[in-house]
Backbone as a ProteinNet text record, in pm:
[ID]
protein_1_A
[PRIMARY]
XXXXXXXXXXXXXXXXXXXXXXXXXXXXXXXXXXXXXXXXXXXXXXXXXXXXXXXXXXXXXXXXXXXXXXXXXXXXXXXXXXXXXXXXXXXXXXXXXXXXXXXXXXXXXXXXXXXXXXXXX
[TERTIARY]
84.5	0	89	76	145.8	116	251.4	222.4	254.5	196.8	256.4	347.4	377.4	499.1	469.8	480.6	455	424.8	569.6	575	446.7	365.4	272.3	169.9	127.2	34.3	-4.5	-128.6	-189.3	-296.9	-324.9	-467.2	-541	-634.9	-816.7	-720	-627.6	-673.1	-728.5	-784.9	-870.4	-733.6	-720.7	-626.8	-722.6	-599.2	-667.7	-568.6	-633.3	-507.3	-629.7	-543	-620.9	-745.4	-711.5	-865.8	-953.6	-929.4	-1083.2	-1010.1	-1124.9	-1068.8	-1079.6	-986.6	-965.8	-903.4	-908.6	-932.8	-766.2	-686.7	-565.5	-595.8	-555.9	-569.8	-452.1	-339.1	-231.3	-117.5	-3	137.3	241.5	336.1	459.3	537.1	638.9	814.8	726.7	732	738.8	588.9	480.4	374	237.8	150.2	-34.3	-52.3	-163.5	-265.7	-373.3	-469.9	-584.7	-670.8	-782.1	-910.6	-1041.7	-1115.7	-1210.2	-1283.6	-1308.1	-1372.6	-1551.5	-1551.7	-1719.9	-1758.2	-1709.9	-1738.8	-1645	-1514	-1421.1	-1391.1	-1435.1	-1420.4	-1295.3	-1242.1	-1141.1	-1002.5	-910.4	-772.4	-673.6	-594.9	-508.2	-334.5	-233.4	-123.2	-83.4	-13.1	22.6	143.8	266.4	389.4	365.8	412.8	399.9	364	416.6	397.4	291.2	217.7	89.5	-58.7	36.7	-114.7	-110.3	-165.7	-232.4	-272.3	-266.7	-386.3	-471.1	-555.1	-698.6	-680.1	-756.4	-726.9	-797.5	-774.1	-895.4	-961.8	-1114.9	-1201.2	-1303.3	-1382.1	-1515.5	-1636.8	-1643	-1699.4	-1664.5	-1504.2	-1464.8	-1506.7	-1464	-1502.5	-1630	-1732.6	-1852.5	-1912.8	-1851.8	-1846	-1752.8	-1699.1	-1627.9	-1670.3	-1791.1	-1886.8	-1806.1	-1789.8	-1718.2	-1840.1	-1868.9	-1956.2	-1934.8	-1981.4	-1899.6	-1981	-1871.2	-1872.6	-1839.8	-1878.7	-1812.1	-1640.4	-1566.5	-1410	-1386.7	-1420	-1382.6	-1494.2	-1378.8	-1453.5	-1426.4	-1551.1	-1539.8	-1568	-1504.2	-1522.5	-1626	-1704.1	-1820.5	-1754.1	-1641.2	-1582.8	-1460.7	-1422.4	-1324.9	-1347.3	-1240.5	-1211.2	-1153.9	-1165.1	-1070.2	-1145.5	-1010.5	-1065.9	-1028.8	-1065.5	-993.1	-1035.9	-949.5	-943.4	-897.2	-1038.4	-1003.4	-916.6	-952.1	-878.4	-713.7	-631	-486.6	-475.8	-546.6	-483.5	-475.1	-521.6	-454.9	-512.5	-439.9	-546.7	-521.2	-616.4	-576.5	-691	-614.2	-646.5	-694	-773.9	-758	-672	-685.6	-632.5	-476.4	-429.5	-278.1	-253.2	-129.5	-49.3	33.4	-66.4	18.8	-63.3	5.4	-85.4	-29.9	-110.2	-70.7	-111.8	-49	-88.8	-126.4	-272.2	-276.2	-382.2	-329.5	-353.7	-419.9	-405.1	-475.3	-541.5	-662.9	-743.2	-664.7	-562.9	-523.7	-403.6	-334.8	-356.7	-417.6	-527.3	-631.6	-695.6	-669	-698.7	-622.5	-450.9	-355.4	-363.3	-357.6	-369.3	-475.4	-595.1	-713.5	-692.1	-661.6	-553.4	-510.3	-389.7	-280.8	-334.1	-483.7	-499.3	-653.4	-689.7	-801.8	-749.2	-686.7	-647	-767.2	-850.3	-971.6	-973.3	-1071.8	-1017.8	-1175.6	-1083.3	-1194.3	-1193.4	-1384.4	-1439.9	-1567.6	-1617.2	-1704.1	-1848.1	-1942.7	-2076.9	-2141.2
-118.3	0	124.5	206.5	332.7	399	466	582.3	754	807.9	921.5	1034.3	1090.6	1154.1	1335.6	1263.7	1404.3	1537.7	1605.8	1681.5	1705.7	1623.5	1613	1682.6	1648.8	1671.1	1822.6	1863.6	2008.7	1964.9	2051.6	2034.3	2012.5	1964.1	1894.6	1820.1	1743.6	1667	1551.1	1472.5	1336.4	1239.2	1110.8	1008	905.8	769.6	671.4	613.8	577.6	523.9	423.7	287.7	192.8	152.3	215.2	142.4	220.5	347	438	590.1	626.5	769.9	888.7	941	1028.9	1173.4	1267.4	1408.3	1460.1	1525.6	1609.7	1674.1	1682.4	1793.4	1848.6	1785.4	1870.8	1822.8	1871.5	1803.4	1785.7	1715.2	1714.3	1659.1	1707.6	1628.7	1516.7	1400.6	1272.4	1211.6	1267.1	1240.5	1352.7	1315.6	1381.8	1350.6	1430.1	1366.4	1393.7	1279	1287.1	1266.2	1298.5	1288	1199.5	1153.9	1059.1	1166.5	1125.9	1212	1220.1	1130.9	1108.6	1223.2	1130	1243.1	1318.7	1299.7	1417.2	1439.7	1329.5	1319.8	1302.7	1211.5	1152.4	1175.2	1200.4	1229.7	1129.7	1111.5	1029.1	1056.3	1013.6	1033.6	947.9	941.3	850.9	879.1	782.7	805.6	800.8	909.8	874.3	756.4	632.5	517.5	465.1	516.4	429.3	529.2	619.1	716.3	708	676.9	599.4	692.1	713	790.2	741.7	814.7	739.5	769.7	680.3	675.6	785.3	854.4	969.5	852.1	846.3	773.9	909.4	854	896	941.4	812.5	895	1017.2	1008.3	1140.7	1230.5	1263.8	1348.6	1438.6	1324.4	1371.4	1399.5	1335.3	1412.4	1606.3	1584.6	1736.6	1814.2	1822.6	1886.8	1884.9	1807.7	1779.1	1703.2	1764	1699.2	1632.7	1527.2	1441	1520.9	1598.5	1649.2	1567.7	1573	1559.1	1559.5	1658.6	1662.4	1575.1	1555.6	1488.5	1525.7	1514.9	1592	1754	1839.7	1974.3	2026.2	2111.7	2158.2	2269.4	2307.7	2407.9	2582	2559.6	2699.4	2731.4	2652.2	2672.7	2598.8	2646.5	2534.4	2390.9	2353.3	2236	2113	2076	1951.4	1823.6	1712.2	1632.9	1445.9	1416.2	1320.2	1192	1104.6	997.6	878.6	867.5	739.3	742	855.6	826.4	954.9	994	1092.2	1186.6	1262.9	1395.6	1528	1631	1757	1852.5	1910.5	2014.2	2130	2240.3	2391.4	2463.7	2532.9	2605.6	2741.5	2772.5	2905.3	2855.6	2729.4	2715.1	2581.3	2650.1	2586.6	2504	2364	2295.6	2104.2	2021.3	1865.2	1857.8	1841.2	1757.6	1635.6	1549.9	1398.1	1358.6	1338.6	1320.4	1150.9	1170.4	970.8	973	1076.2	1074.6	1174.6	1158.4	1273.7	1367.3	1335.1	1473.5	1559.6	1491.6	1590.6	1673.7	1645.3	1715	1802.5	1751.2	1888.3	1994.6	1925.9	2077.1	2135.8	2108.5	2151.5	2254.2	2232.7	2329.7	2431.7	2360.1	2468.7	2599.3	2556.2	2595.1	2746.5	2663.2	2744.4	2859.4	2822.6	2921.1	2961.4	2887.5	2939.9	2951.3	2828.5	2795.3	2621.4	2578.8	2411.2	2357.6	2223.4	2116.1	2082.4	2144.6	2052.6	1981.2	1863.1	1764.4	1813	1814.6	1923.5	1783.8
0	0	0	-120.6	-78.3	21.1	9.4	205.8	138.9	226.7	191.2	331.8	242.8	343.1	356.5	530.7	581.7	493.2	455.1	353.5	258.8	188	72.3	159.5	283.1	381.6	402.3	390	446.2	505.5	641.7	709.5	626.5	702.2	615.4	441.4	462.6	335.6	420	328.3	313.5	291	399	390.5	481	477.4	501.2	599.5	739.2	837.6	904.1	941.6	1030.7	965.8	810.8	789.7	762.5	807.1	793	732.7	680.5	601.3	739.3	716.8	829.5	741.7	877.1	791.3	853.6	805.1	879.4	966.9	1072.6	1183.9	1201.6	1200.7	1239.3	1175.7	1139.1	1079.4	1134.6	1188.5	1253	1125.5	1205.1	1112	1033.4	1107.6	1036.1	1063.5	1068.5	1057.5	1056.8	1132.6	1150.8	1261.2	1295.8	1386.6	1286.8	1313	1257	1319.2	1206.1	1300.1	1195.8	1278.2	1144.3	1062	924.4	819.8	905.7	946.3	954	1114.5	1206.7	1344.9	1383.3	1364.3	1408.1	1543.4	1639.8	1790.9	1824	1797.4	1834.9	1740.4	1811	1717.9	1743.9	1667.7	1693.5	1633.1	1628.1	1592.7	1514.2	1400.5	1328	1268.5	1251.6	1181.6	1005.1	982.5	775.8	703.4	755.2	749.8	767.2	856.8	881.8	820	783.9	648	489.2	441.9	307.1	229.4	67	23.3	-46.6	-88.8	-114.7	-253.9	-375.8	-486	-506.8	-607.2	-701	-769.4	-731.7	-845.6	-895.2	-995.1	-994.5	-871.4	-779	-652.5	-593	-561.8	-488.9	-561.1	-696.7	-785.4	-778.3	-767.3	-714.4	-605.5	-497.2	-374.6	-326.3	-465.4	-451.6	-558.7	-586.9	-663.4	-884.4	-880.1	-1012.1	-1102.3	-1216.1	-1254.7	-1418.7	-1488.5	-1599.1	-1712.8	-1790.1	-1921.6	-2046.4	-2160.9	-2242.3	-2285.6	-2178.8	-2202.5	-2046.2	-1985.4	-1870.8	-1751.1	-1637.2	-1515.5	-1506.4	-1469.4	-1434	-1313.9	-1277.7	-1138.4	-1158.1	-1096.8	-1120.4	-1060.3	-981.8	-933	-1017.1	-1148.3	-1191.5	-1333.4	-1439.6	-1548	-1522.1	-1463.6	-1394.7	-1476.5	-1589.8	-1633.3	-1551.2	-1544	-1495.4	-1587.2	-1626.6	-1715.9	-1621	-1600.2	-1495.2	-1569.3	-1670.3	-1737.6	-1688.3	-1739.1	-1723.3	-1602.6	-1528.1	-1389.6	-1402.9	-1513.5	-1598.4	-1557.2	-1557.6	-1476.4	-1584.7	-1633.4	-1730.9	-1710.2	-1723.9	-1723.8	-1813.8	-1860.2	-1935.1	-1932.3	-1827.4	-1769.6	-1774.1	-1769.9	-1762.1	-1870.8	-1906.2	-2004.1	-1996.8	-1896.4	-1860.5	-1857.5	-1815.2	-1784.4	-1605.3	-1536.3	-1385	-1375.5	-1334.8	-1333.9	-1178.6	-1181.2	-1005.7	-985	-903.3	-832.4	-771.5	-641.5	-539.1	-476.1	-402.5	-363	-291.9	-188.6	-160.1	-198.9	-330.4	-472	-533.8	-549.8	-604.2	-478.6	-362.2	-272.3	-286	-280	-282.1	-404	-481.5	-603.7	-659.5	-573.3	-577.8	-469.3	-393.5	-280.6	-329.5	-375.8	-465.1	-576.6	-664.1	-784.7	-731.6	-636.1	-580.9	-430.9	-323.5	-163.6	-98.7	-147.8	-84.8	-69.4	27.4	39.2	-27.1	-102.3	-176.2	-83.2	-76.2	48.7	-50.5	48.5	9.5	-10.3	-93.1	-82	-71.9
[MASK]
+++++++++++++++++++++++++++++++++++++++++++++++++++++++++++++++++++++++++++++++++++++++++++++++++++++++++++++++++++++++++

């Protein structure tokens, strides 16, 4: 199972530890604390190693208000294409391809191009 590393990590992305999808709460050196996506009660600590990311499918997509066009997936607050077959992120506004795997990729990355967070509607 891939892991991901600290570093990649910003509050509120979406990962997967012990089994259950859990939300960022906080970042250290070499790990998180997290907290569950669903109630958010309970936090816990985890080394880099033991946090996971979650694939980008079609569901997430649609849980983050992305809806299926003719050119791919679109984001409704932006041009944001997103081409599920090979991972592909394309812009109109930029002159460029990003190749993303995983959902909290596609969080920083929306991060990144608005400085607002993909949240789940």
């Amino acid at each position: 199972m891939e892991k991901i590393r600290a570093s990649e990590l910003r509050i509120n992305n979406i990962v997967e530890a012990d089994g259950i999808i859990q939300r960022v709460y906080r970042i250290w050196q070499n790990g998180a604390e997290l907290v569950e996506q669903e109630d958010g009660d309970d936090d816990l600590d985890y080394h880099e190693n033991d946090i996971h990311p979650i694939p980008l499918t079609k569901e997430w997509l649609l849980k983050f208000g992305f809806t299926k066009e003719v050119l791919g997936w679109k984001h409704w607050n932006l041009d944001l294409y997103l081409y599920l077959d090979n991972g592909c992120f394309e812009s109109e506004q930029l002159p460029m391809f990003i190749y993303l795997k995983y959902v909290h990729q596609l969080q920083n990355l929306y991060f990144a191009l608005t400085n607002e967070e993909l949240c789940i509607k």
